[in-house]
């Protein structure tokens, strides 16, 4: 016959296992704004500082950066005509938008309701840039995972490294029309 002490040990073991499983599956929960858009709580971002005067010499907040091509394992890949155009728009408060659009970019495309957009934060250190975003997990989970990407800015070209440097995305600065 099991003693009370053995029953308590089994219950404690089961509760510990459940707690560990819960912690292992944790991501960042999403919140929603008034327009029913999903947002990540700002406190979860590591990089949430505004730009300083030196950063404006590196990143132009009055322009957009259009993805020109990707480089994977030293091979260059250009977008196909049926692919979406990909743009980055940086703001002086240290945030950015990643915008996917079929047509040519226009000023009203900065409205989140008219395009597929991803929000994130960034930090500049010399000509180095760090982009921080949260990507959703597969359905039905309503959690996001953090992704931090590093890159370099040279004149009007922005190179973002993915996958430990095996994949690079190259963006070219353009004016907003």
XYZ file of N, CA and C in Angstrom:
531
model
N 0.849 -1.182 0.000
C 0.000 0.000 0.000
C 0.896 1.247 0.000
N 0.671 2.159 -0.977
C 1.520 3.353 -1.056
C 1.304 4.267 0.145
N 2.385 4.827 0.591
C 2.305 5.756 1.710
C 2.003 7.155 1.189
N 1.614 8.018 2.090
C 1.317 9.407 1.729
C 2.558 10.085 1.160
N 3.714 9.757 1.694
C 4.959 10.348 1.217
C 5.228 9.950 -0.235
N 4.978 8.677 -0.590
C 5.190 8.214 -1.969
C 4.204 8.878 -2.925
N 2.965 9.031 -2.494
C 1.944 9.685 -3.327
C 2.346 11.135 -3.577
N 2.823 11.824 -2.544
C 3.241 13.220 -2.690
C 4.444 13.344 -3.629
N 5.395 12.399 -3.553
C 6.555 12.421 -4.444
C 6.127 12.226 -5.891
N 5.192 11.322 -6.143
C 4.696 11.091 -7.509
C 3.983 12.321 -8.049
N 3.174 12.950 -7.201
C 2.456 14.162 -7.628
C 3.442 15.292 -7.927
N 4.454 15.422 -7.058
C 5.456 16.462 -7.277
C 6.229 16.202 -8.573
N 6.558 14.956 -8.838
C 7.243 14.599 -10.074
C 6.377 14.932 -11.292
N 5.103 14.583 -11.260
C 4.193 14.867 -12.378
C 4.040 16.370 -12.596
N 3.889 17.126 -11.518
C 3.765 18.578 -11.654
C 5.039 19.197 -12.222
N 6.183 18.687 -11.802
C 7.459 19.179 -12.327
C 7.563 18.893 -13.827
N 7.171 17.702 -14.241
C 7.199 17.352 -15.673
C 6.275 18.251 -16.479
N 5.092 18.491 -15.975
C 4.138 19.371 -16.676
C 4.700 20.785 -16.782
N 5.288 21.277 -15.697
C 5.863 22.626 -15.714
C 7.012 22.722 -16.716
N 7.868 21.709 -16.765
C 8.978 21.718 -17.713
C 8.483 21.654 -19.153
N 7.473 20.865 -19.422
C 6.902 20.808 -20.775
C 6.311 22.150 -21.164
N 5.647 22.813 -20.239
C 5.067 24.121 -20.516
C 6.161 25.135 -20.830
N 7.234 25.144 -20.027
C 8.326 26.092 -20.259
C 9.036 25.823 -21.573
N 9.180 24.565 -21.957
C 9.861 24.226 -23.212
C 9.068 24.689 -24.419
N 7.759 24.807 -24.299
C 6.939 25.195 -25.445
C 6.651 26.685 -25.489
N 7.211 27.442 -24.570
C 6.895 28.877 -24.504
C 7.526 29.645 -25.651
N 6.785 30.564 -26.177
C 7.259 31.543 -27.135
C 6.772 32.873 -26.598
N 6.702 33.857 -27.439
C 6.207 35.152 -27.030
C 4.761 35.262 -27.474
N 3.887 35.574 -26.542
C 2.465 35.676 -26.871
C 2.213 36.935 -27.684
N 1.234 36.857 -28.545
C 0.888 38.012 -29.364
C -0.195 38.815 -28.677
N -0.213 40.099 -28.963
C -1.286 40.980 -28.541
C -1.850 41.612 -29.800
N -2.983 42.253 -29.707
C -3.626 42.835 -30.880
C -3.892 44.317 -30.657
N -3.708 45.112 -31.717
C -4.029 46.525 -31.612
C -5.508 46.730 -31.985
N -5.940 47.985 -32.043
C -7.345 48.280 -32.314
C -7.789 47.815 -33.698
N -6.848 47.697 -34.642
C -7.176 47.235 -35.993
C -7.055 45.728 -36.132
N -6.981 45.025 -35.017
C -6.894 43.553 -34.987
C -5.599 43.025 -35.611
N -4.550 43.865 -35.640
C -3.247 43.417 -36.118
C -2.477 42.843 -34.942
N -1.762 41.767 -35.185
C -0.986 41.165 -34.105
C 0.308 41.944 -33.893
N 0.632 42.157 -32.646
C 1.834 42.898 -32.267
C 2.547 42.171 -31.141
N 3.829 42.364 -31.052
C 4.615 41.836 -29.947
C 4.758 42.948 -28.916
N 4.559 42.610 -27.661
C 4.724 43.573 -26.585
C 6.139 44.160 -26.654
N 6.257 45.470 -26.594
C 7.535 46.156 -26.754
C 8.577 45.738 -25.718
N 8.150 45.289 -24.547
C 9.113 44.905 -23.506
C 9.909 43.658 -23.892
N 9.448 42.874 -24.870
C 10.158 41.670 -25.286
C 11.332 41.973 -26.214
N 11.393 43.176 -26.771
C 12.486 43.523 -27.680
C 13.755 43.848 -26.906
N 14.874 43.360 -27.400
C 16.172 43.681 -26.822
C 16.651 45.029 -27.346
N 16.387 45.282 -28.623
C 16.865 46.498 -29.286
C 15.695 47.458 -29.439
N 15.463 48.287 -28.437
C 14.391 49.271 -28.562
C 14.863 50.647 -28.111
N 15.892 51.127 -28.806
C 16.393 52.461 -28.555
C 16.297 53.286 -29.841
N 16.055 54.583 -29.713
C 15.997 55.429 -30.912
C 17.386 55.610 -31.523
N 17.391 56.056 -32.762
C 18.653 56.298 -33.461
C 19.336 57.532 -32.882
N 20.674 57.571 -32.968
C 21.407 58.775 -32.591
C 21.901 59.454 -33.867
N 22.545 60.597 -33.734
C 22.921 61.386 -34.912
C 23.871 60.649 -35.852
N 24.774 59.819 -35.336
C 25.690 59.060 -36.188
C 24.947 57.991 -37.001
N 23.885 57.430 -36.419
C 23.122 56.384 -37.111
C 22.460 56.914 -38.380
N 22.068 58.194 -38.379
C 21.423 58.773 -39.559
C 22.386 58.865 -40.748
N 23.694 58.820 -40.491
C 24.669 58.802 -41.571
C 24.756 57.417 -42.214
N 24.263 56.391 -41.512
C 24.335 55.010 -41.983
C 23.004 54.577 -42.605
N 21.907 54.777 -41.899
C 20.572 54.363 -42.354
C 19.751 55.600 -42.680
N 19.171 55.636 -43.863
C 18.343 56.755 -44.311
C 16.886 56.449 -43.987
N 16.323 57.176 -43.009
C 14.923 56.952 -42.626
C 13.946 57.603 -43.603
N 14.437 58.381 -44.533
C 13.578 59.004 -45.537
C 13.498 58.179 -46.816
N 14.105 57.013 -46.824
C 14.142 56.161 -48.019
C 13.614 54.771 -47.657
N 13.530 53.926 -48.656
C 13.231 52.517 -48.453
C 14.394 51.713 -49.018
N 14.512 50.479 -48.605
C 15.543 49.588 -49.102
C 14.838 48.405 -49.757
N 15.055 48.238 -51.057
C 14.407 47.158 -51.816
C 15.375 45.991 -51.967
N 14.855 44.779 -51.724
C 15.689 43.584 -51.890
C 16.014 43.429 -53.369
N 17.306 43.391 -53.662
C 17.775 43.265 -55.027
C 18.050 41.810 -55.388
N 18.718 41.089 -54.491
C 19.039 39.682 -54.748
C 19.461 38.995 -53.454
N 19.595 37.682 -53.528
C 20.081 36.875 -52.410
C 21.333 36.136 -52.859
N 22.171 35.820 -51.897
C 23.373 35.030 -52.171
C 23.332 33.837 -51.224
N 23.323 32.633 -51.800
C 23.316 31.410 -50.997
C 24.474 30.540 -51.451
N 25.339 30.208 -50.518
C 26.513 29.383 -50.821
C 27.285 29.929 -52.027
N 27.511 31.237 -52.021
C 28.264 31.959 -53.056
C 27.600 31.943 -54.426
N 26.304 31.656 -54.500
C 25.559 31.711 -55.756
C 24.499 32.803 -55.641
N 24.369 33.648 -56.659
C 23.447 34.775 -56.644
C 22.096 34.369 -57.216
N 21.027 34.780 -56.512
C 19.656 34.507 -56.946
C 18.888 35.823 -57.016
N 18.350 36.120 -58.200
C 17.543 37.322 -58.381
C 16.069 36.951 -58.299
N 15.219 37.882 -57.822
C 13.786 37.581 -57.746
C 13.210 37.293 -59.135
N 12.244 36.420 -59.177
C 11.549 36.098 -60.419
C 10.376 37.068 -60.604
N 9.875 37.233 -61.832
C 8.776 38.181 -62.073
C 7.527 37.902 -61.232
N 7.279 36.659 -60.868
C 6.081 36.330 -60.086
C 6.309 36.468 -58.577
N 7.528 36.771 -58.146
C 7.830 36.930 -56.721
C 7.340 38.281 -56.204
N 7.090 38.324 -54.903
C 6.767 39.599 -54.263
C 8.041 40.416 -54.115
N 7.923 41.743 -54.251
C 9.023 42.638 -53.941
C 9.108 42.739 -52.422
N 10.306 42.874 -51.924
C 10.502 42.964 -50.480
C 11.214 44.275 -50.177
N 10.654 45.036 -49.225
C 11.191 46.348 -48.872
C 11.420 46.432 -47.366
N 12.403 47.239 -46.972
C 12.619 47.588 -45.572
C 12.493 49.096 -45.438
N 11.736 49.541 -44.432
C 11.587 50.966 -44.135
C 11.984 51.168 -42.686
N 13.003 52.022 -42.455
C 13.521 52.270 -41.113
C 12.971 53.588 -40.578
N 12.758 53.646 -39.254
C 12.233 54.839 -38.590
C 13.215 55.284 -37.502
N 13.197 56.577 -37.193
C 14.154 57.143 -36.249
C 13.959 56.660 -34.815
N 12.809 56.055 -34.513
C 12.593 55.547 -33.154
C 13.208 54.161 -32.941
N 13.943 53.642 -33.950
C 14.587 52.348 -33.829
C 13.729 51.178 -34.274
N 12.633 51.467 -34.978
C 11.768 50.404 -35.493
C 11.871 50.358 -37.013
N 11.415 49.250 -37.591
C 11.376 49.141 -39.040
C 10.197 48.287 -39.464
N 9.830 48.434 -40.731
C 8.808 47.603 -41.362
C 9.457 46.802 -42.476
N 9.065 45.554 -42.599
C 9.417 44.752 -43.765
C 8.112 44.598 -44.534
N 8.107 45.009 -45.796
C 6.887 45.067 -46.594
C 7.041 44.172 -47.814
N 6.038 43.339 -48.055
C 6.001 42.478 -49.237
C 4.915 43.011 -50.154
N 5.252 43.248 -51.427
C 4.305 43.885 -52.344
C 4.582 43.410 -53.763
N 3.517 43.171 -54.521
C 3.656 42.736 -55.917
C 4.089 43.877 -56.832
N 3.537 45.057 -56.609
C 3.778 46.186 -57.505
C 4.916 47.067 -56.997
N 5.169 48.144 -57.712
C 6.196 49.107 -57.320
C 5.753 49.813 -56.037
N 6.694 50.112 -55.180
C 6.420 50.735 -53.887
C 5.940 52.169 -54.069
N 4.933 52.560 -53.309
C 4.429 53.938 -53.294
C 4.305 54.390 -51.838
N 4.225 55.693 -51.625
C 4.217 56.257 -50.278
C 3.092 55.676 -49.408
N 1.900 55.480 -49.972
C 0.783 54.960 -49.174
C 0.968 53.490 -48.795
N 1.999 52.837 -49.303
C 2.278 51.449 -48.923
C 2.820 51.331 -47.508
N 3.133 52.445 -46.885
C 3.592 52.402 -45.506
C 2.439 52.177 -44.531
N 1.206 52.200 -45.045
C 0.057 51.890 -44.205
C -0.013 50.379 -44.026
N -0.052 49.941 -42.798
C 0.015 48.507 -42.506
C -1.172 47.728 -43.066
N -2.311 48.372 -43.242
C -3.493 47.626 -43.686
C -3.490 47.337 -45.184
N -2.601 47.934 -45.944
C -2.628 47.740 -47.393
C -1.599 46.721 -47.890
N -0.764 46.208 -47.016
C 0.299 45.295 -47.429
C 0.564 44.240 -46.367
N 1.313 43.260 -46.766
C 1.814 42.285 -45.806
C 3.042 42.891 -45.155
N 2.990 43.127 -43.873
C 4.099 43.797 -43.198
C 4.549 43.014 -41.978
N 5.808 43.167 -41.658
C 6.395 42.645 -40.432
C 7.068 43.815 -39.747
N 6.877 43.910 -38.468
C 7.495 44.984 -37.705
C 8.691 44.425 -36.938
N 9.625 45.311 -36.652
C 10.774 44.905 -35.861
C 11.515 46.102 -35.321
N 12.577 45.827 -34.604
C 13.454 46.858 -34.066
C 14.846 46.643 -34.639
N 15.636 47.704 -34.632
C 16.997 47.588 -35.143
C 17.930 48.459 -34.323
N 19.214 48.165 -34.430
C 20.246 48.968 -33.788
C 21.408 49.093 -34.765
N 22.054 50.250 -34.754
C 23.182 50.518 -35.636
C 24.416 50.738 -34.773
N 25.529 50.130 -35.180
C 26.810 50.321 -34.502
C 27.863 50.456 -35.598
N 28.267 51.681 -35.885
C 29.156 51.922 -37.021
C 28.410 51.584 -38.293
N 28.989 50.732 -39.151
C 28.269 50.327 -40.363
C 27.604 48.955 -40.182
N 27.553 48.468 -38.941
C 26.875 47.208 -38.633
C 25.432 47.485 -38.215
N 24.531 46.587 -38.582
C 23.125 46.727 -38.206
C 22.637 45.394 -37.653
N 21.779 45.490 -36.659
C 21.142 44.306 -36.077
C 19.639 44.494 -36.212
N 18.977 43.512 -36.821
C 17.526 43.528 -36.971
C 16.927 42.489 -36.033
N 15.902 42.881 -35.289
C 15.223 41.971 -34.369
C 13.754 41.914 -34.739
N 13.270 40.702 -35.008
C 11.870 40.496 -35.358
C 11.341 39.271 -34.639
N 10.039 39.156 -34.604
C 9.380 37.985 -34.055
C 8.556 37.350 -35.161
N 8.758 36.062 -35.367
C 8.061 35.326 -36.417
C 7.067 34.357 -35.784
N 5.884 34.236 -36.374
C 4.882 33.327 -35.788
C 5.272 31.870 -35.967
N 4.883 31.080 -34.999
C 5.046 29.636 -35.117
C 3.953 29.097 -36.026
N 4.066 27.846 -36.362
C 3.052 27.216 -37.214
C 1.724 27.147 -36.467
N 0.634 27.257 -37.198
C -0.703 27.142 -36.608
C -0.834 25.768 -35.972
N -1.548 25.624 -34.947
C -2.483 26.543 -34.303
C -1.853 27.359 -33.177
N -0.525 27.265 -32.977
C 0.103 28.002 -31.882
C 0.056 29.492 -32.146
N -0.323 30.248 -31.132
C -0.392 31.696 -31.254
C 0.778 32.306 -30.483
N 1.977 31.907 -30.858
C 3.194 32.399 -30.225
C 4.186 32.786 -31.314
N 5.082 33.656 -30.944
C 6.115 34.108 -31.867
C 7.481 33.696 -31.336
N 8.443 33.545 -32.231
C 9.824 33.274 -31.864
C 10.699 34.432 -32.314
N 11.676 34.794 -31.485
C 12.581 35.909 -31.798
C 13.630 35.463 -32.810
N 13.913 36.356 -33.769
C 14.987 36.137 -34.744
C 15.811 37.417 -34.783
N 17.110 37.290 -34.549
C 18.013 38.436 -34.609
C 18.973 38.214 -35.768
N 18.987 39.162 -36.692
C 19.838 39.089 -37.879
C 20.856 40.221 -37.830
N 22.037 39.941 -38.340
C 23.092 40.957 -38.383
C 23.445 41.240 -39.832
N 23.900 42.459 -40.071
C 24.280 42.825 -41.423
C 25.209 44.016 -41.437
N 25.516 44.468 -42.638
C 26.376 45.633 -42.827
C 25.722 46.589 -43.813
N 26.038 47.853 -43.639
C 25.548 48.906 -44.526
C 26.761 49.550 -45.163
N 26.794 49.560 -46.509
C 27.882 50.215 -47.238
C 27.256 51.125 -48.277
N 27.417 52.416 -48.074
C 26.831 53.427 -48.959
C 25.329 53.205 -49.070
N 24.820 52.787 -50.216
C 23.378 52.609 -50.396
C 22.972 51.140 -50.438
N 23.856 50.272 -49.973
C 23.599 48.828 -49.997
C 23.561 48.288 -48.572
N 22.562 47.473 -48.303
C 22.374 46.829 -47.013
C 22.430 45.322 -47.233
N 23.329 44.636 -46.535
C 23.475 43.183 -46.667
C 23.115 42.556 -45.322
N 22.073 41.715 -45.323
C 21.603 41.046 -44.110
C 21.987 39.573 -44.182
N 22.616 39.066 -43.127
C 23.048 37.668 -43.064
C 21.975 36.809 -42.397
N 21.640 35.695 -43.040
C 20.734 34.684 -42.489
C 21.519 33.400 -42.357
N 21.041 32.499 -41.558
C 21.583 31.137 -41.495
C 23.094 31.115 -41.316
N 23.601 31.834 -40.332
C 25.041 31.851 -40.023
C 25.896 32.240 -41.225
N 25.408 33.132 -42.067
C 26.196 33.629 -43.179
C 26.080 32.849 -44.467
N 25.380 31.704 -44.476
C 25.223 30.933 -45.714
C 24.232 31.586 -46.665
N 23.358 32.434 -46.161
C 22.385 33.141 -46.984
C 22.483 34.623 -46.661
N 22.653 35.422 -47.685
C 22.708 36.879 -47.532
C 21.623 37.483 -48.414
N 20.954 38.496 -47.885
C 19.978 39.238 -48.671
C 20.523 40.644 -48.872
N 20.506 41.094 -50.124
C 21.094 42.383 -50.483
C 19.970 43.351 -50.845
N 19.932 44.486 -50.133
C 18.931 45.528 -50.353
C 19.627 46.775 -50.868
N 18.948 47.495 -51.773
C 19.469 48.735 -52.346
C 18.542 49.887 -51.948
N 19.126 50.984 -51.502
C 18.347 52.156 -51.078
C 17.647 52.796 -52.276
N 16.384 53.181 -52.065
C 15.591 53.867 -53.094
C 14.820 55.007 -52.433
N 14.520 56.025 -53.209
C 13.702 57.106 -52.669
C 12.232 56.696 -52.699
N 11.452 57.274 -51.810
C 10.011 56.994 -51.766
C 9.306 57.925 -52.722
N 8.448 57.350 -53.564
C 7.750 58.162 -54.572
C 6.348 58.461 -54.136
